[in-house]
Amino acid sequence: MAKAACIKRLKKEMRDLVKSPPPYIPAVAPNERNITEWHYLIQGPPDTPYEGGWYIGKLKYPDNYPQKPPSIMILTPNGRFETGRRLCLSMSDFHPESWNPIWSMSTVLTGLLSFMTETTPTTGSVETSDEEKKALARASLEWNLRRPELRSKFKDYLKEAAVKSDLGHLLDADDPPADADDDQAPEVAEERAEGGVDSGAGVDSLGRTSTPVGSTPEGASGPPASPQREPSEE
């Protein structure tokens, strides 16, 4: 069970995020049964291969937070990180020795986004072309909407984009409980990226297309999300 200090800190951070969300991170959502588990929503920054994309990920906080850092993973295929795998960053649970207790959820997410727009390798990262990343960005909204356990967490934030993309019908499906389990890496699925990937191109669990594809957000601040070259945690 999470300690009282952890619960108090996370509740405060949620209030702060609602009041002043970081650039391109419009929302976070706690697990209703476990406040140490959070989902976040990233909107792809302009002038990057992720522009127009919507990316959902998860943070898991230890019971003694803020003394120890959270684990960080991303669930939506993106071409930068493996999906459903803990990421090795200086501010993640891979490296508690570099963690600073004054850093907050906002700091962590801002640092993650900054590192996402770089190309530095680390445990959990993958190599894809900018064209592949752009194709995955185009496919990301539909990918999220077709997964009720993710869609239900951020439906209000994805609604406008879904309607504009003629995907509004995907909002009408029945949603699972808000705290439905999604710990497993997203399954291999065939996704359509309009204008970039044909309808037969699949998206694997690394966030890469199975067929060839075509030929630091402004205002962000926080600790350097420097990668730490480590062997896999398996």
Short mmCIF file of C-alpha atoms in Angstrom, two decimals:
data_model
loop_
_atom_site.label_atom_id
_atom_site.label_comp_id
_atom_site.label_asym_id
_atom_site.label_seq_id
_atom_site.Cartn_x
_atom_site.Cartn_y
_atom_site.Cartn_z
CA MET A 1 0.00 0.00 0.00
CA ALA A 2 1.25 3.46 -0.88
CA LYS A 3 2.45 5.58 2.00
CA ALA A 4 0.48 8.64 3.07
CA ALA A 5 3.25 10.96 1.85
CA CYS A 6 3.14 9.34 -1.60
CA ILE A 7 -0.64 9.69 -1.86
CA LYS A 8 -0.57 13.30 -0.69
CA ARG A 9 2.16 14.20 -3.17
CA LEU A 10 0.42 12.57 -6.13
CA LYS A 11 -2.89 14.26 -5.36
CA LYS A 12 -1.14 17.62 -5.25
CA GLU A 13 0.62 16.94 -8.53
CA MET A 14 -2.66 16.07 -10.19
CA ARG A 15 -4.17 19.37 -9.08
CA ASP A 16 -1.13 21.18 -10.44
CA LEU A 17 -1.33 19.37 -13.78
CA VAL A 18 -5.02 20.11 -14.19
CA LYS A 19 -4.38 23.76 -13.43
CA SER A 20 -1.31 24.10 -15.64
CA PRO A 21 -0.59 21.17 -17.99
CA PRO A 22 2.86 21.07 -19.64
CA PRO A 23 3.11 21.88 -23.36
CA TYR A 24 1.76 19.03 -25.52
CA ILE A 25 0.72 16.96 -22.50
CA PRO A 26 -2.98 17.84 -22.19
CA ALA A 27 -4.06 15.22 -19.67
CA VAL A 28 -3.18 12.56 -17.12
CA ALA A 29 -5.49 9.98 -15.57
CA PRO A 30 -4.98 8.03 -12.33
CA ASN A 31 -6.13 4.47 -11.86
CA GLU A 32 -9.28 4.82 -9.77
CA ARG A 33 -8.27 1.87 -7.58
CA ASN A 34 -4.56 2.60 -7.33
CA ILE A 35 -3.30 6.17 -7.28
CA THR A 36 0.28 5.02 -7.93
CA GLU A 37 -0.64 4.08 -11.53
CA TRP A 38 -1.19 6.88 -14.02
CA HIS A 39 -1.78 7.21 -17.74
CA TYR A 40 -0.66 10.25 -19.68
CA LEU A 41 -1.59 11.67 -23.07
CA ILE A 42 0.99 13.30 -25.35
CA GLN A 43 0.05 15.36 -28.39
CA GLY A 44 2.80 15.23 -31.02
CA PRO A 45 4.59 18.60 -31.16
CA PRO A 46 4.60 20.58 -34.43
CA ASP A 47 7.66 20.48 -36.65
CA THR A 48 8.54 16.97 -35.46
CA PRO A 49 7.83 13.54 -37.01
CA TYR A 50 5.18 13.13 -34.28
CA GLU A 51 3.09 16.13 -35.32
CA GLY A 52 -0.60 15.25 -35.31
CA GLY A 53 -0.04 12.09 -33.28
CA TRP A 54 -1.68 11.10 -29.99
CA TYR A 55 0.36 8.92 -27.67
CA ILE A 56 -0.80 7.23 -24.48
CA GLY A 57 1.60 5.86 -21.90
CA LYS A 58 1.83 4.80 -18.28
CA LEU A 59 3.69 5.85 -15.15
CA LYS A 60 3.98 3.53 -12.14
CA TYR A 61 5.06 5.12 -8.87
CA PRO A 62 6.71 3.27 -5.98
CA ASP A 63 5.06 3.38 -2.57
CA ASN A 64 7.86 5.58 -1.25
CA TYR A 65 7.56 8.25 -3.95
CA PRO A 66 8.88 10.98 -4.14
CA GLN A 67 12.01 9.42 -2.65
CA LYS A 68 12.21 7.00 -5.59
CA PRO A 69 11.32 7.55 -9.27
CA PRO A 70 8.48 6.05 -11.32
CA SER A 71 8.72 3.55 -14.14
CA ILE A 72 7.90 4.99 -17.55
CA MET A 73 6.43 3.26 -20.58
CA ILE A 74 4.52 4.20 -23.71
CA LEU A 75 1.66 2.13 -25.13
CA THR A 76 0.85 3.72 -28.50
CA PRO A 77 3.14 2.69 -31.41
CA ASN A 78 5.36 5.68 -32.12
CA GLY A 79 8.60 4.64 -33.81
CA ARG A 80 10.81 6.01 -31.02
CA PHE A 81 10.21 3.60 -28.13
CA GLU A 82 9.12 0.01 -27.79
CA THR A 83 5.56 -0.27 -26.57
CA GLY A 84 4.77 -1.65 -23.14
CA ARG A 85 8.42 -1.72 -22.06
CA ARG A 86 10.05 0.24 -19.22
CA LEU A 87 12.23 3.02 -20.58
CA CYS A 88 15.74 3.56 -19.31
CA LEU A 89 16.07 7.29 -18.60
CA SER A 90 17.93 9.21 -15.93
CA MET A 91 14.59 10.09 -14.31
CA SER A 92 13.08 6.60 -14.43
CA ASP A 93 13.25 3.67 -12.03
CA PHE A 94 16.22 2.29 -13.97
CA HIS A 95 18.40 4.88 -12.24
CA PRO A 96 17.17 5.81 -8.76
CA GLU A 97 20.63 7.19 -7.97
CA SER A 98 20.06 10.09 -10.37
CA TRP A 99 16.54 10.87 -9.17
CA ASN A 100 15.76 14.18 -7.47
CA PRO A 101 12.72 14.13 -5.11
CA ILE A 102 11.80 17.68 -6.10
CA TRP A 103 11.02 16.50 -9.62
CA SER A 104 7.31 16.06 -10.26
CA MET A 105 5.07 14.23 -12.69
CA SER A 106 5.11 17.35 -14.84
CA THR A 107 8.91 17.34 -14.81
CA VAL A 108 9.05 13.66 -15.77
CA LEU A 109 6.58 14.00 -18.65
CA THR A 110 8.25 17.13 -19.97
CA GLY A 111 11.61 15.36 -19.90
CA LEU A 112 10.13 12.30 -21.61
CA LEU A 113 8.69 14.39 -24.42
CA SER A 114 11.99 16.20 -24.87
CA PHE A 115 13.84 12.89 -25.14
CA MET A 116 11.17 11.49 -27.47
CA THR A 117 11.94 14.20 -30.03
CA GLU A 118 15.65 13.34 -29.96
CA THR A 119 17.35 10.33 -31.55
CA THR A 120 19.72 9.28 -28.75
CA PRO A 121 19.44 5.50 -28.20
CA THR A 122 18.68 3.89 -24.86
CA THR A 123 17.16 0.70 -23.50
CA GLY A 124 13.62 0.59 -24.85
CA SER A 125 14.27 2.79 -27.88
CA VAL A 126 14.03 1.69 -31.52
CA GLU A 127 15.36 3.05 -34.79
CA THR A 128 12.86 4.06 -37.47
CA SER A 129 12.84 6.63 -40.25
CA ASP A 130 11.04 9.95 -39.97
CA GLU A 131 8.59 8.72 -42.60
CA GLU A 132 7.73 5.72 -40.44
CA LYS A 133 7.24 7.95 -37.41
CA LYS A 134 4.97 10.25 -39.43
CA ALA A 135 2.92 7.28 -40.64
CA LEU A 136 2.54 6.02 -37.08
CA ALA A 137 1.51 9.52 -35.99
CA ARG A 138 -1.27 9.49 -38.59
CA ALA A 139 -2.38 6.05 -37.42
CA SER A 140 -2.12 6.79 -33.68
CA LEU A 141 -5.56 8.32 -33.12
CA GLU A 142 -7.41 5.40 -34.67
CA TRP A 143 -5.11 2.95 -32.91
CA ASN A 144 -5.98 4.45 -29.52
CA LEU A 145 -9.69 4.72 -30.28
CA ARG A 146 -9.90 1.05 -31.22
CA ARG A 147 -8.63 0.04 -27.79
CA PRO A 148 -11.40 0.64 -25.25
CA GLU A 149 -9.08 0.35 -22.25
CA LEU A 150 -7.12 3.35 -23.58
CA ARG A 151 -9.91 5.29 -25.27
CA SER A 152 -11.97 5.41 -22.08
CA LYS A 153 -9.23 7.25 -20.21
CA PHE A 154 -9.00 10.22 -22.57
CA LYS A 155 -12.23 10.19 -24.59
CA ASP A 156 -12.98 13.85 -23.87
CA TYR A 157 -9.56 14.92 -25.15
CA LEU A 158 -9.65 12.74 -28.27
CA LYS A 159 -13.25 13.52 -29.25
CA GLU A 160 -12.59 16.64 -31.33
CA ALA A 161 -9.74 15.01 -33.25
CA ALA A 162 -11.84 11.88 -33.80
CA VAL A 163 -14.75 13.84 -35.28
CA LYS A 164 -12.42 15.81 -37.59
CA SER A 165 -10.85 12.55 -38.78
CA ASP A 166 -14.21 10.84 -39.42
CA LEU A 167 -13.50 8.46 -36.56
CA GLY A 168 -16.30 9.67 -34.31
CA HIS A 169 -18.10 6.34 -34.62
CA LEU A 170 -15.30 4.75 -32.61
CA LEU A 171 -16.26 6.87 -29.61
CA ASP A 172 -19.66 5.18 -29.35
CA ALA A 173 -18.42 1.73 -28.39
CA ASP A 174 -18.93 0.54 -24.84
CA ASP A 175 -16.03 1.40 -22.58
CA PRO A 176 -14.49 -0.92 -19.97
CA PRO A 177 -13.94 0.21 -16.38
CA ALA A 178 -11.59 3.19 -16.22
CA ASP A 179 -9.01 1.08 -14.40
CA ALA A 180 -9.08 -1.85 -16.84
CA ASP A 181 -5.75 -3.64 -17.06
CA ASP A 182 -3.48 -2.74 -19.95
CA ASP A 183 -0.10 -3.81 -18.58
CA GLN A 184 0.63 -6.08 -21.50
CA ALA A 185 2.40 -4.61 -24.50
CA PRO A 186 -0.12 -3.72 -27.23
CA GLU A 187 -0.69 -6.65 -29.55
CA VAL A 188 0.56 -6.80 -33.10
CA ALA A 189 -2.19 -5.29 -35.20
CA GLU A 190 -2.73 -4.13 -38.74
CA GLU A 191 -3.17 -0.39 -38.83
CA ARG A 192 -3.89 2.03 -41.62
CA ALA A 193 -1.88 5.23 -41.81
CA GLU A 194 -3.65 7.43 -44.32
CA GLY A 195 -1.35 8.55 -47.06
CA GLY A 196 1.70 6.85 -45.59
CA VAL A 197 1.17 3.12 -45.09
CA ASP A 198 -1.09 0.99 -47.26
CA SER A 199 -3.87 -1.03 -45.69
CA GLY A 200 -1.74 -4.16 -45.63
CA ALA A 201 1.08 -2.67 -43.58
CA GLY A 202 1.21 -3.90 -39.99
CA VAL A 203 2.45 -2.19 -36.84
CA ASP A 204 4.60 -4.35 -34.61
CA SER A 205 5.16 -4.17 -30.86
CA LEU A 206 8.24 -2.02 -31.44
CA GLY A 207 6.09 0.64 -33.06
CA ARG A 208 7.53 -0.07 -36.52
CA THR A 209 5.68 -0.78 -39.74
CA SER A 210 6.18 -4.24 -41.18
CA THR A 211 6.52 -2.84 -44.69
CA PRO A 212 8.58 0.16 -45.84
CA VAL A 213 6.82 3.47 -45.52
CA GLY A 214 7.12 6.02 -48.29
CA SER A 215 10.33 7.36 -48.98
CA THR A 216 12.46 20.10 -27.47
CA PRO A 217 8.99 21.26 -27.75
CA GLU A 218 8.99 25.02 -27.26
CA GLY A 219 8.34 26.01 -23.67
CA ALA A 220 9.38 22.68 -22.22
CA SER A 221 11.58 22.62 -19.15
CA GLY A 222 12.81 20.16 -16.55
CA PRO A 223 15.70 17.79 -15.91
CA PRO A 224 17.69 16.39 -18.80
CA ALA A 225 16.07 13.11 -19.83
CA SER A 226 19.46 11.69 -20.64
CA PRO A 227 19.48 8.03 -21.64
CA GLN A 228 21.41 5.51 -19.62
CA ARG A 229 22.97 2.76 -21.67
CA GLU A 230 21.97 -0.37 -19.79
CA PRO A 231 21.36 -4.01 -20.68
CA SER A 232 17.76 -5.15 -20.94
CA GLU A 233 15.99 -5.66 -17.67
CA GLU A 234 15.02 -9.20 -18.58
#
